[in-house]
Coordinates of C-alpha atoms in Angstrom, one line a residue:
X1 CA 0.0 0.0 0.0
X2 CA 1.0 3.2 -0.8
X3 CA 1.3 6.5 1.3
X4 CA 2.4 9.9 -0.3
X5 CA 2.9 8.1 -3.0
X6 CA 5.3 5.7 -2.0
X7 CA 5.2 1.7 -1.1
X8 CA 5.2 1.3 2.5
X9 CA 5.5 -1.9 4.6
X10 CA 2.2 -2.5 5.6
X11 CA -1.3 -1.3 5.1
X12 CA -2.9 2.1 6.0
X13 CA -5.2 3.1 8.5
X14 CA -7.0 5.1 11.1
X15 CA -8.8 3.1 13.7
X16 CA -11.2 4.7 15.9
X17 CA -10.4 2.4 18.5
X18 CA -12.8 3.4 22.3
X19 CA -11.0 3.5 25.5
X20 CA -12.7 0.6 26.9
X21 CA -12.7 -1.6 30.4
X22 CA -10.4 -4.1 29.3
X23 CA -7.8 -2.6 27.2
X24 CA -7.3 -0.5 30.3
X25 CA -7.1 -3.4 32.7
X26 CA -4.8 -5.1 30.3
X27 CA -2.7 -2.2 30.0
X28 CA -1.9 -1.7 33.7
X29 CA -1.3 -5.7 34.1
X30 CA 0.9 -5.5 31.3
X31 CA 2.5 -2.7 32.7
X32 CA 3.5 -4.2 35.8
X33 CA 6.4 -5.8 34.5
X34 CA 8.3 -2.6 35.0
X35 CA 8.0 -3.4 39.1
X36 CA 10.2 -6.2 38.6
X37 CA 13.0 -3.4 36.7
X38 CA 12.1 -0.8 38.7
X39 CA 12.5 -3.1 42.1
X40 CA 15.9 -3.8 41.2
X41 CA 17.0 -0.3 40.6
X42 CA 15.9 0.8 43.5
X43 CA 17.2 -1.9 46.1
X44 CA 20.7 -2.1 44.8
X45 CA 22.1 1.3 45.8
X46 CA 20.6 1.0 49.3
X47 CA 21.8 -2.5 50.1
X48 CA 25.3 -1.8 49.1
X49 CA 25.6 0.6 51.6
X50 CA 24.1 -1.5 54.4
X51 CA 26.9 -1.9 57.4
X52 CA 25.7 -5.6 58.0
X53 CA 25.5 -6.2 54.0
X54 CA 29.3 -5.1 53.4
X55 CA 30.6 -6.8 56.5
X56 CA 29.7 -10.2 54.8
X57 CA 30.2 -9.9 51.5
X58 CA 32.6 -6.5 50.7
X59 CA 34.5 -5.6 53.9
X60 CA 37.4 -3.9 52.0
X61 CA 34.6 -1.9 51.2
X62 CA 33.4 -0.9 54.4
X63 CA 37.1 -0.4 55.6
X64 CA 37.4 1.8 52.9
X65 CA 34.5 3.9 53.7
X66 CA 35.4 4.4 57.7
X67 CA 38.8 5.2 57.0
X68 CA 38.3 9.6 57.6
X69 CA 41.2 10.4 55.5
X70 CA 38.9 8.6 52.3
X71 CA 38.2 10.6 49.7
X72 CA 34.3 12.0 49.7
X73 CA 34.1 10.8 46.3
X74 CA 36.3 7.5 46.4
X75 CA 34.7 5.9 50.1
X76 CA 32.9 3.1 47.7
X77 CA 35.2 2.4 44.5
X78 CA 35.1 -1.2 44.5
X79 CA 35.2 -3.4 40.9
X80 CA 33.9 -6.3 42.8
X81 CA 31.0 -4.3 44.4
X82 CA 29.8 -2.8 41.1
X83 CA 29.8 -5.8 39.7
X84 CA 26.7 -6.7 42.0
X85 CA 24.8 -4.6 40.4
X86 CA 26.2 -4.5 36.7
X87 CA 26.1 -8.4 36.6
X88 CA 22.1 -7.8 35.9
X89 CA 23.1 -5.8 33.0
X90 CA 24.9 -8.2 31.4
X91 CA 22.9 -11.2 32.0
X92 CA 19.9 -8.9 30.2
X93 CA 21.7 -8.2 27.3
X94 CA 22.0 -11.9 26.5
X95 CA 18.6 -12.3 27.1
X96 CA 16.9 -9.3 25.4
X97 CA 19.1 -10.7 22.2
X98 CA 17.4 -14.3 22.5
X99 CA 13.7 -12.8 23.3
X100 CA 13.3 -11.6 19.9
X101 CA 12.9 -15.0 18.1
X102 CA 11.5 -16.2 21.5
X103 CA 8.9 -13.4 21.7
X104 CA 8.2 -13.7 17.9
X105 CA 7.8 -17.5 18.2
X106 CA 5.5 -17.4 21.2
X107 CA 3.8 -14.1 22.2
X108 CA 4.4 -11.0 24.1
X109 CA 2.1 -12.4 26.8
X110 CA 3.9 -15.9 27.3
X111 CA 7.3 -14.4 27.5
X112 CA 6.4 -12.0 30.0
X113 CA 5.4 -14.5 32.4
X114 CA 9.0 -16.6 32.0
X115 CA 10.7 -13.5 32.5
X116 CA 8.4 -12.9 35.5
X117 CA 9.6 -17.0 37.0
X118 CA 12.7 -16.5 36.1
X119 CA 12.9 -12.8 38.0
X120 CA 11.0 -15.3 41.1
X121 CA 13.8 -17.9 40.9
X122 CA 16.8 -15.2 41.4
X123 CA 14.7 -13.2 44.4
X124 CA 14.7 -16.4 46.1
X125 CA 18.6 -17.1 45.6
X126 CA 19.7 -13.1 46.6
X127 CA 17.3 -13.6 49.7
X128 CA 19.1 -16.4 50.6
X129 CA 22.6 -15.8 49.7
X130 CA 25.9 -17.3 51.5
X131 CA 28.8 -15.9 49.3
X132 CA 29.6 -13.5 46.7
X133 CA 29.0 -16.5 44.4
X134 CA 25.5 -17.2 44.8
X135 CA 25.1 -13.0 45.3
X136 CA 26.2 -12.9 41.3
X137 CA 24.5 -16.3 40.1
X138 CA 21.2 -14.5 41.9
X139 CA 21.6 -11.0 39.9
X140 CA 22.5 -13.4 36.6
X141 CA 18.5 -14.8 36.7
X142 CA 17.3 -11.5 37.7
X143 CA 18.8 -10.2 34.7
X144 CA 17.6 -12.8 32.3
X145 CA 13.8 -12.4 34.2
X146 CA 14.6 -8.3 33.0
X147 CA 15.5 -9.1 29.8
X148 CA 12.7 -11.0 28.6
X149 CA 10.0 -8.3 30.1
X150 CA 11.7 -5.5 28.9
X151 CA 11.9 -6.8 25.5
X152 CA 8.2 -8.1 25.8
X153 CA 6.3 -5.6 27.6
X154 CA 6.8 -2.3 25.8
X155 CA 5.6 -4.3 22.8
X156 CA 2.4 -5.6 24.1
X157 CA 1.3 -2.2 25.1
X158 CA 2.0 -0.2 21.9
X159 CA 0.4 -3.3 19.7
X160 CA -2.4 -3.4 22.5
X161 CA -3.3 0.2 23.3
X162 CA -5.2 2.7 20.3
X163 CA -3.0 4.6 18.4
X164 CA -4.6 7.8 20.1
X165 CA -3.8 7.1 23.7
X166 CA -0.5 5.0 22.6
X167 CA 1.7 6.8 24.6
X168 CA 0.3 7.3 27.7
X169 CA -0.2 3.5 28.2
X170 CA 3.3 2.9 26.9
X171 CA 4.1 5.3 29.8
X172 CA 2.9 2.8 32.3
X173 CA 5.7 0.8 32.1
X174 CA 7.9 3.4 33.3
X175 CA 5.5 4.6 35.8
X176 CA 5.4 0.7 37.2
X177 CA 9.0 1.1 37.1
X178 CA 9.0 4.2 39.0
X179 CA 6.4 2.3 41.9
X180 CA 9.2 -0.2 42.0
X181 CA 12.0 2.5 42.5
X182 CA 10.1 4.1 45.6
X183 CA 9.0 1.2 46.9
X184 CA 12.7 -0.4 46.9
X185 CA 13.5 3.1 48.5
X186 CA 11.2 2.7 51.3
X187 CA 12.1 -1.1 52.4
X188 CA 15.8 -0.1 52.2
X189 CA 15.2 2.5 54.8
X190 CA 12.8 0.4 56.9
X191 CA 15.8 -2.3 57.1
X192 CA 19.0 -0.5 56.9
X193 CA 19.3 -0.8 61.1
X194 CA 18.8 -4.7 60.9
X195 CA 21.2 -7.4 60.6
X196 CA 19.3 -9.3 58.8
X197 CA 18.2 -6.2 56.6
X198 CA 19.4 -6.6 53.0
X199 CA 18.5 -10.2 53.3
X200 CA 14.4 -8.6 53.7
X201 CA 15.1 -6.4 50.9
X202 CA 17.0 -8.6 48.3
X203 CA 13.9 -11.5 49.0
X204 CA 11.2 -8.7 49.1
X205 CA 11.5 -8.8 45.3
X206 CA 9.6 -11.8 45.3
X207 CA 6.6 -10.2 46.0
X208 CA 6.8 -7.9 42.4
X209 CA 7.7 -10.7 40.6
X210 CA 4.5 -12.6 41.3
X211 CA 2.2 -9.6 41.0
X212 CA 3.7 -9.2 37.1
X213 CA 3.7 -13.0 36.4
X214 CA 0.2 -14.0 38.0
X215 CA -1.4 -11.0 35.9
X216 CA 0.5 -11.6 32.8
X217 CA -1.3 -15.2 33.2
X218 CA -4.6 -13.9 32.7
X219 CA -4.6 -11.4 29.9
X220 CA -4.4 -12.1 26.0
X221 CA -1.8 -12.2 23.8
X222 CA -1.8 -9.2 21.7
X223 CA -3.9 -9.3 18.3
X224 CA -0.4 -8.5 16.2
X225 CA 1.2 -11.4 18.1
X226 CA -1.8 -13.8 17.4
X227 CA -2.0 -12.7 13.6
X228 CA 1.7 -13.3 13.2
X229 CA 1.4 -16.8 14.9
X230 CA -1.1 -17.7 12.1
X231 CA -4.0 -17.9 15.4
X232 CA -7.0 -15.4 13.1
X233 CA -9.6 -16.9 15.2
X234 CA -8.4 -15.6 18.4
X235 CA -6.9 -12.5 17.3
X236 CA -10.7 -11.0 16.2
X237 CA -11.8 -12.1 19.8
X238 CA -9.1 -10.2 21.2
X239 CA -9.4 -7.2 19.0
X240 CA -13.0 -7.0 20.2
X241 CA -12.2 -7.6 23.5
X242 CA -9.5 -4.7 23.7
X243 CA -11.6 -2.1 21.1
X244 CA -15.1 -2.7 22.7
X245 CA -16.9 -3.1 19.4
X246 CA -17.8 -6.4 17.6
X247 CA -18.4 -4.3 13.8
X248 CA -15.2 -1.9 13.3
X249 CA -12.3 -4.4 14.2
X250 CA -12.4 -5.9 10.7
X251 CA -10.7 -3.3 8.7
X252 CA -7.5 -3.1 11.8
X253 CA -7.3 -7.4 11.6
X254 CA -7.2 -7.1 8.1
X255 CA -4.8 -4.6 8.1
X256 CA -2.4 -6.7 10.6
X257 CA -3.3 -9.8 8.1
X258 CA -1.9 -8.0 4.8
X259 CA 1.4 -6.7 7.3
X260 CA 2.2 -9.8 8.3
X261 CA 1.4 -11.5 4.6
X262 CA 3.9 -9.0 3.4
X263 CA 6.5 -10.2 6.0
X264 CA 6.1 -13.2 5.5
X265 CA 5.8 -13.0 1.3
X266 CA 9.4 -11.0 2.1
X267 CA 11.1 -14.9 3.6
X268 CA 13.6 -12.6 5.0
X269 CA 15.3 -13.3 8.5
X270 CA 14.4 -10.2 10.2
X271 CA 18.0 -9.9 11.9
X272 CA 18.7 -9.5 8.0
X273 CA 15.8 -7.2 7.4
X274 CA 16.8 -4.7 9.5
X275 CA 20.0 -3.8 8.1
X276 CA 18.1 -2.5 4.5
X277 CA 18.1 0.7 4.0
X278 CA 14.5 1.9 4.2
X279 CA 15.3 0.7 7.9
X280 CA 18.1 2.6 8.5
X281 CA 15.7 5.2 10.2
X282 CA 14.7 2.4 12.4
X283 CA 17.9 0.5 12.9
X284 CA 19.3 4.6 14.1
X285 CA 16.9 5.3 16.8
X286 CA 16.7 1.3 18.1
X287 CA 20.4 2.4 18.8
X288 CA 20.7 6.0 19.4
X289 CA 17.5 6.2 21.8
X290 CA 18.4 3.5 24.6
X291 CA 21.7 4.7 24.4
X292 CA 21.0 8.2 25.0
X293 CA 18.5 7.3 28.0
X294 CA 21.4 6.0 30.0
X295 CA 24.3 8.3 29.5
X296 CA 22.1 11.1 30.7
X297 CA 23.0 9.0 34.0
X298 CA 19.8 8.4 35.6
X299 CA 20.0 4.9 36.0
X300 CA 23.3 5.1 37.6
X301 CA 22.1 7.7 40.0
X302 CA 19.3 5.8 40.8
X303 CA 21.3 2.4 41.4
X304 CA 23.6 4.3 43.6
X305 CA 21.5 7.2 44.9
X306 CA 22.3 6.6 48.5
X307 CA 25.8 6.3 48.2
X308 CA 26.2 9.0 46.0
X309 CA 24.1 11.1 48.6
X310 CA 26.6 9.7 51.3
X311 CA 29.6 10.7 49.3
X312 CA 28.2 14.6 49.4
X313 CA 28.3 14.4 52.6
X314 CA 24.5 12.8 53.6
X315 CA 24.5 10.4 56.8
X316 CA 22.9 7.1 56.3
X317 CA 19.7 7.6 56.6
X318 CA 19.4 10.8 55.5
X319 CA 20.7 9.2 52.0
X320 CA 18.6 6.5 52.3
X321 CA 15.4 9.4 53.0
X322 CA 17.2 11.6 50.0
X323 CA 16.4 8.4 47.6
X324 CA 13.2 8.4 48.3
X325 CA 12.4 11.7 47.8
X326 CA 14.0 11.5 44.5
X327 CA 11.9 8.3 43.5
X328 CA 8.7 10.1 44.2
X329 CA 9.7 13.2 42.5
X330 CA 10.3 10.8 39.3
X331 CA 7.1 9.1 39.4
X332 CA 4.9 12.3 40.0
X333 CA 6.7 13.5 36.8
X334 CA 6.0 10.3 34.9
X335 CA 2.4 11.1 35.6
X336 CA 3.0 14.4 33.6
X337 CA 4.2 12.7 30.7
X338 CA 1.4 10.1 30.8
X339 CA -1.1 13.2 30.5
X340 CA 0.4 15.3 28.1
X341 CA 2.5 13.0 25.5
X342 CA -0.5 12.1 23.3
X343 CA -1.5 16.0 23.3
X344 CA 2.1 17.8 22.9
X345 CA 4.2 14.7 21.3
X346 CA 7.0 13.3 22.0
X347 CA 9.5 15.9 20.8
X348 CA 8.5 18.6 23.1
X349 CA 8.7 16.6 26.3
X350 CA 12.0 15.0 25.0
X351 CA 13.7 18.6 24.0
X352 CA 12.0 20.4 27.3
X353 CA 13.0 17.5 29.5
X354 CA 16.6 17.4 28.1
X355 CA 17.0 21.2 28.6
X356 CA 15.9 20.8 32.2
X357 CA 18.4 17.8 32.7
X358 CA 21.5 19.6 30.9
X359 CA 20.8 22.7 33.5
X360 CA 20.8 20.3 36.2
X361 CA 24.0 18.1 35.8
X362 CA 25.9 21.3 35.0
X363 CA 24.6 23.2 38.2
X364 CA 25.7 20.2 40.1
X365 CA 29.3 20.3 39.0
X366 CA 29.3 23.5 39.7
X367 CA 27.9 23.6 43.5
X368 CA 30.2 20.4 44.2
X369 CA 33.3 21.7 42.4
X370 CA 33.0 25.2 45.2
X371 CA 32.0 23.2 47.9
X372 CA 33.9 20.0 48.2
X373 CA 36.7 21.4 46.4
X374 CA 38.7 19.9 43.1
X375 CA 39.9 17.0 45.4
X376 CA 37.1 15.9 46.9
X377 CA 38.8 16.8 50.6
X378 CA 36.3 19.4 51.8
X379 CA 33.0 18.4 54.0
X380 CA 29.5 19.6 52.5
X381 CA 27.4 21.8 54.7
X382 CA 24.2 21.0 55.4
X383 CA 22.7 23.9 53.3
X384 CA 24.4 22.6 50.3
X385 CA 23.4 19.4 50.4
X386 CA 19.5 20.5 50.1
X387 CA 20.8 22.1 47.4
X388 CA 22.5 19.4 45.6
X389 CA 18.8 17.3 46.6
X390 CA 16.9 20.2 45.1
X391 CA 18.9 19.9 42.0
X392 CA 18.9 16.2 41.5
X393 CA 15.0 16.2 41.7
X394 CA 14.2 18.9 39.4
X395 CA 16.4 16.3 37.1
X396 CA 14.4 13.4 37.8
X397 CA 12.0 15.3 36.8
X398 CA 12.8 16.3 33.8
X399 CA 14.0 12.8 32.6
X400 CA 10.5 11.1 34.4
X401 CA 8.6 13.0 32.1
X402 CA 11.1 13.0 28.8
X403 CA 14.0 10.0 28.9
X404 CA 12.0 8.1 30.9
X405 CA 9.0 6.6 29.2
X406 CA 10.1 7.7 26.1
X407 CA 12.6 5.5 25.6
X408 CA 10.8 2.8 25.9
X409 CA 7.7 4.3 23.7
X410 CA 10.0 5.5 20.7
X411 CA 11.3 1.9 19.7
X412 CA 8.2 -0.2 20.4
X413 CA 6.0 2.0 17.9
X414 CA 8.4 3.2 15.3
X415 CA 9.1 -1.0 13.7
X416 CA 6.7 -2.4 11.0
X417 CA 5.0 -5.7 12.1
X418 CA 7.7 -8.1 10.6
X419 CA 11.0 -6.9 12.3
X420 CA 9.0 -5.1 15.6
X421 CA 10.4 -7.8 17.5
X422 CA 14.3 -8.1 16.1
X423 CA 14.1 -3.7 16.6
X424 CA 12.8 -3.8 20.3
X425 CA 15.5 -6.9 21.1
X426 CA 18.1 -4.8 19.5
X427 CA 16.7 -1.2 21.5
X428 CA 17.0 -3.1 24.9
X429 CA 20.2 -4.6 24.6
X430 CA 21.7 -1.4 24.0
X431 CA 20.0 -0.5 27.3
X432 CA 21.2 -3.0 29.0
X433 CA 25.0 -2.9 27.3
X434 CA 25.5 0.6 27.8
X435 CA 24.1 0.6 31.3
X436 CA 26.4 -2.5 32.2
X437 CA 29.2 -0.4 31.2
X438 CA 28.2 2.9 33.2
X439 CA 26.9 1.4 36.4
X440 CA 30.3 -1.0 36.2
X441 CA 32.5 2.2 35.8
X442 CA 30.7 4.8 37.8
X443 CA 32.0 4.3 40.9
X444 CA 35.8 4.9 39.9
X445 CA 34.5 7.2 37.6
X446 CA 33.1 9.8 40.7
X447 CA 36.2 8.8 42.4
X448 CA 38.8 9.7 39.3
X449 CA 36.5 12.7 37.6
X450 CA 34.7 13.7 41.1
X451 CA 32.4 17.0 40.5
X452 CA 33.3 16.4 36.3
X453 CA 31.3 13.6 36.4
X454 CA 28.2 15.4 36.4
X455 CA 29.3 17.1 33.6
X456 CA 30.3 14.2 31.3
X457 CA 26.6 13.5 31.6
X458 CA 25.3 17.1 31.3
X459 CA 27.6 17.1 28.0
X460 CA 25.6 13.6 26.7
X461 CA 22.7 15.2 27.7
X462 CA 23.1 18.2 25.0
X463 CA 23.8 15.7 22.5
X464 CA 21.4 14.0 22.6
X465 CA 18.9 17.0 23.1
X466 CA 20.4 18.3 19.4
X467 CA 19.7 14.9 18.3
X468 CA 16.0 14.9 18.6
X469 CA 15.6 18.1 17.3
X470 CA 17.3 17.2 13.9
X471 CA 16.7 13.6 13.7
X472 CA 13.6 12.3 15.4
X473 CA 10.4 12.7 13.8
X474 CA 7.1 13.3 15.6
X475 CA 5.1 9.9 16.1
X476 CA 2.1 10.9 18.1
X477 CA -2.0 9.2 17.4
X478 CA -0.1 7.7 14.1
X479 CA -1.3 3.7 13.4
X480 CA 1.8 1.5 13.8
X481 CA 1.1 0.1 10.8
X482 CA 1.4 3.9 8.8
X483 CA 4.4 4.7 11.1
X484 CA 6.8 4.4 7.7
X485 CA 5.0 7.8 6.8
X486 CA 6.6 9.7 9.4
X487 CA 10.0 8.5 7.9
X488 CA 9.1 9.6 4.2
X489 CA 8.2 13.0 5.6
X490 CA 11.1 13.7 7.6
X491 CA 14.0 16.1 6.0
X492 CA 17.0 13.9 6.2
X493 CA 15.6 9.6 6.7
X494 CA 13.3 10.4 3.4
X495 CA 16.2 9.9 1.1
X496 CA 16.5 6.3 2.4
X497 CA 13.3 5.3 3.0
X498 CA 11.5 7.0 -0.8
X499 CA 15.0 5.6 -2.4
X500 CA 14.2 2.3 -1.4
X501 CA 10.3 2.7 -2.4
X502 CA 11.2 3.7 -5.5
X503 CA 13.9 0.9 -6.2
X504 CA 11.0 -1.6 -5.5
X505 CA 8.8 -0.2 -8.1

């Protein structure tokens, strides 16, 4: 079918599809996956700077840290203990590569639940851990349970939700992730006195992971994943289940039917397919976009929010409080992109959000560079570090309601039908590689760069900012299955995607 003029992937059209019970419902179970993420980023920062925690399984660490002639910025630099929390990273970058033939093969839905057992099966070995050993083997399976949700979920809700209110179910996920920040937040402060503290808080995770795999359980496949699995029959029921009405779903099923004809009719390995060049567009942002989420250094802040806020000169619990206060500050601004993303579009929260951010990180270097001085040697006062907190939540702010859900939105809606899966396996392994390599690095990074670390991110952050202004079209109430006009529009990816129509001609 043509649009402009020009051959696209898949069919054409505008489905008036009603904001109904159960697409709603479906939505927010679907959306739970992000707990289980969300948990994890959360908890790991706050355990590793649990006294009772270090003493078993880092005490270098904790020597390090009581020693008063320790750098501010250097008290935590430890390979061994970043590799706690990186090992996740790397264990979801395997996976997200294997969940696109897996997710392709067998549904959104059904590899969002082994994500979700898997997730279940490494709670239970953290909670229990003895050594270091079974500590990494632990985050290994919570990184393959990531993986496969992450690749799954974003999916399931852009295929699942109307094109009109696409984005601000897509934003769920994040928001779930946010939920699963705060609440990590909360139990780390509850426990930090105990013993037996980070045992409660590494188990706890349990308890996400079976909300996200006992929902997943119950809902539907999505109609796009049902088509492509050859299953008609039950992809009409759940089109009509999803878009309330039994008359109007024909024209959308047989629209997914000719997309997924046409992949098929193409006998192409998508891991092939995606290297054309009508995909370049694609191929660009599956890269560019998870990439740029993490170096604007959220994530890393996040994982180590409390020992950051300790290195600044924040007692324990204070950091621990600080954490929270940041994690809540996040999720109130997710809420703000959920409301406004379908109405403004993606751009504008992306571009304000970035400006914010940039502002941020360099106002930071610059409050820690005259208070702590260029080594690191100098003790924050108290009024500074409200400062530095004030700063560092007007960030999360601007990246809950830009970076954040974005990210995740921008790669699940941009593929055509027959490489969706291969683009969104491809988007989170970059996620998951480039945030393996910051959180791994951070530590020694704040210790070698000190204050300049905030601006090595504020610099990304500018980027990345220029980026979507030149490069990323706007995407808002557009069908996925017309998405490729965006691309034909678009003042530099037209003269890959139109020359590659027109070769086909």
């Amino acid at each position: 079918m043509a649009v402009g003029g020009f051959a696209t992937d898949g069919p054409v059209g505008n489905y008036n599809g009603k904001l109904t019970t159960s697409v709603v419902i479906t939505c927010i179970v679907a959306a739970t996956s992000g707990l289980i993420f969300g948990y994890d980023i959360g908890i790991s920062g706050g355990v590793t700077t649990m006294q009772a925690f270090l003493e078993k399984f880092f005490p270098s660490v904790l020597r390090k840290a009581t020693e008063a002639k320790t750098n501010l910025y250097c008290m935590y630099d430890s390979h061994i203990l970043t590799a706690f929390t990186s090992s996740l990273y790397i264990a979801g970058l395997a996976a997200s590569l294997a969940a696109s033939r897996l997710t392709a093969a067998f549904g959104r839905k059904n590899i969002m639940v082994i994500g979700g057992c898997t997730f279940l099966a490494g709670s239970a070995v953290n909670g229990g851990a003895a050594n270091v050993a079974m500590l990494l083997l632990g985050r290994i399976l919570l990184g393959f349970g990531v993986g496969f949700t992450n690749q799954a979920t974003p999916v399931y809700l852009s295929e699942v939700a109307p094109s009109k209110w696409r984005g601000a179910f897509n934003t769920g996920f994040q928001f779930f992730i946010g939920i699963g920040v705060v609440s990590a937040n909360c139990i780390n402060y509850g426990t930090a006195k105990h013993s037996w503290g980070w045992r409660l808080s590494l188990g706890l995770a349990i308890v996400p992971a079976l909300i996200m795999t006992l929902g997943a359980v119950f809902i539907s496949d999505t109609p796009s994943s049902l088509v492509e699995r050859g299953k008609i029959a039950q992809a009409k029921k759940s089109l009509i289940k999803v878009r309330g009405d039994t008359t109007n779903v024909e024209a959308e099923l047989n629209d997914l039917i000719k997309a997924s004809e046409v992949a098929k009719a193409a006998n192409q390995e998508p891991c092939v397919t995606i290297f054309e060049r009508q995909y370049r567009p694609h191929l660009v942002m599956s890269i560019a976009i998870p990439f740029f989420q993490q170096v604007t250094g959220i994530n890393i802040i996040a994982f180590y929010a409390p020992v950051l806020f300790q290195s600044v000169g924040f007692g324990n619990n204070a950091a621990l409080l600080a954490a929270i206060i940041l994690g809540l500050v996040n999720l109130g601004s997710i809420l703000v992109s959920t409301g406004v993303v379908d109405r403004y579009g993606r751009r504008l929260l992306f571009i304000v959000g970035g400006t914010v951010m940039c502002v941020c990180q360099v106002a930071l270097a610059c409050v820690l560079a005259a208070t702590t001085g260029v080594s690191g040697d100098k003790q924050i006062s108290k009024g500074y570090t409200i400062l530095v907190l004030v700063l560092m939540c007007i960030y999360a702010a601007g990246f809950g309601w830009s970076w954040g859900p974005l990210s995740w939105l921008i790669p699940s809606e941009i593929f055509p039908m027959k490489i969706r899966p291969t683009g969104q396996s491809i988007s989170v392994a970059v996620n998951f590689g480039t945030t393996f390599v910051l959180s791994q690095t951070f530590l020694t990074m704040l210790c070698h760069f000190k204050f300049g670390t905030f601006l090595f991110y504020g610099g990304w952050i500018a980027v990345m900012t220029v980026f979507v202004v030149l490069f990323l079209p706007e995407t808002k109430g557009i069908p996925l299955e017309s998405m490729n006009a965006v691309w034909e529009q678009h003042w530099y990816w037209n003269r890959f995607v139109r020359k590659a129509a027109i070769d086909e001609m």
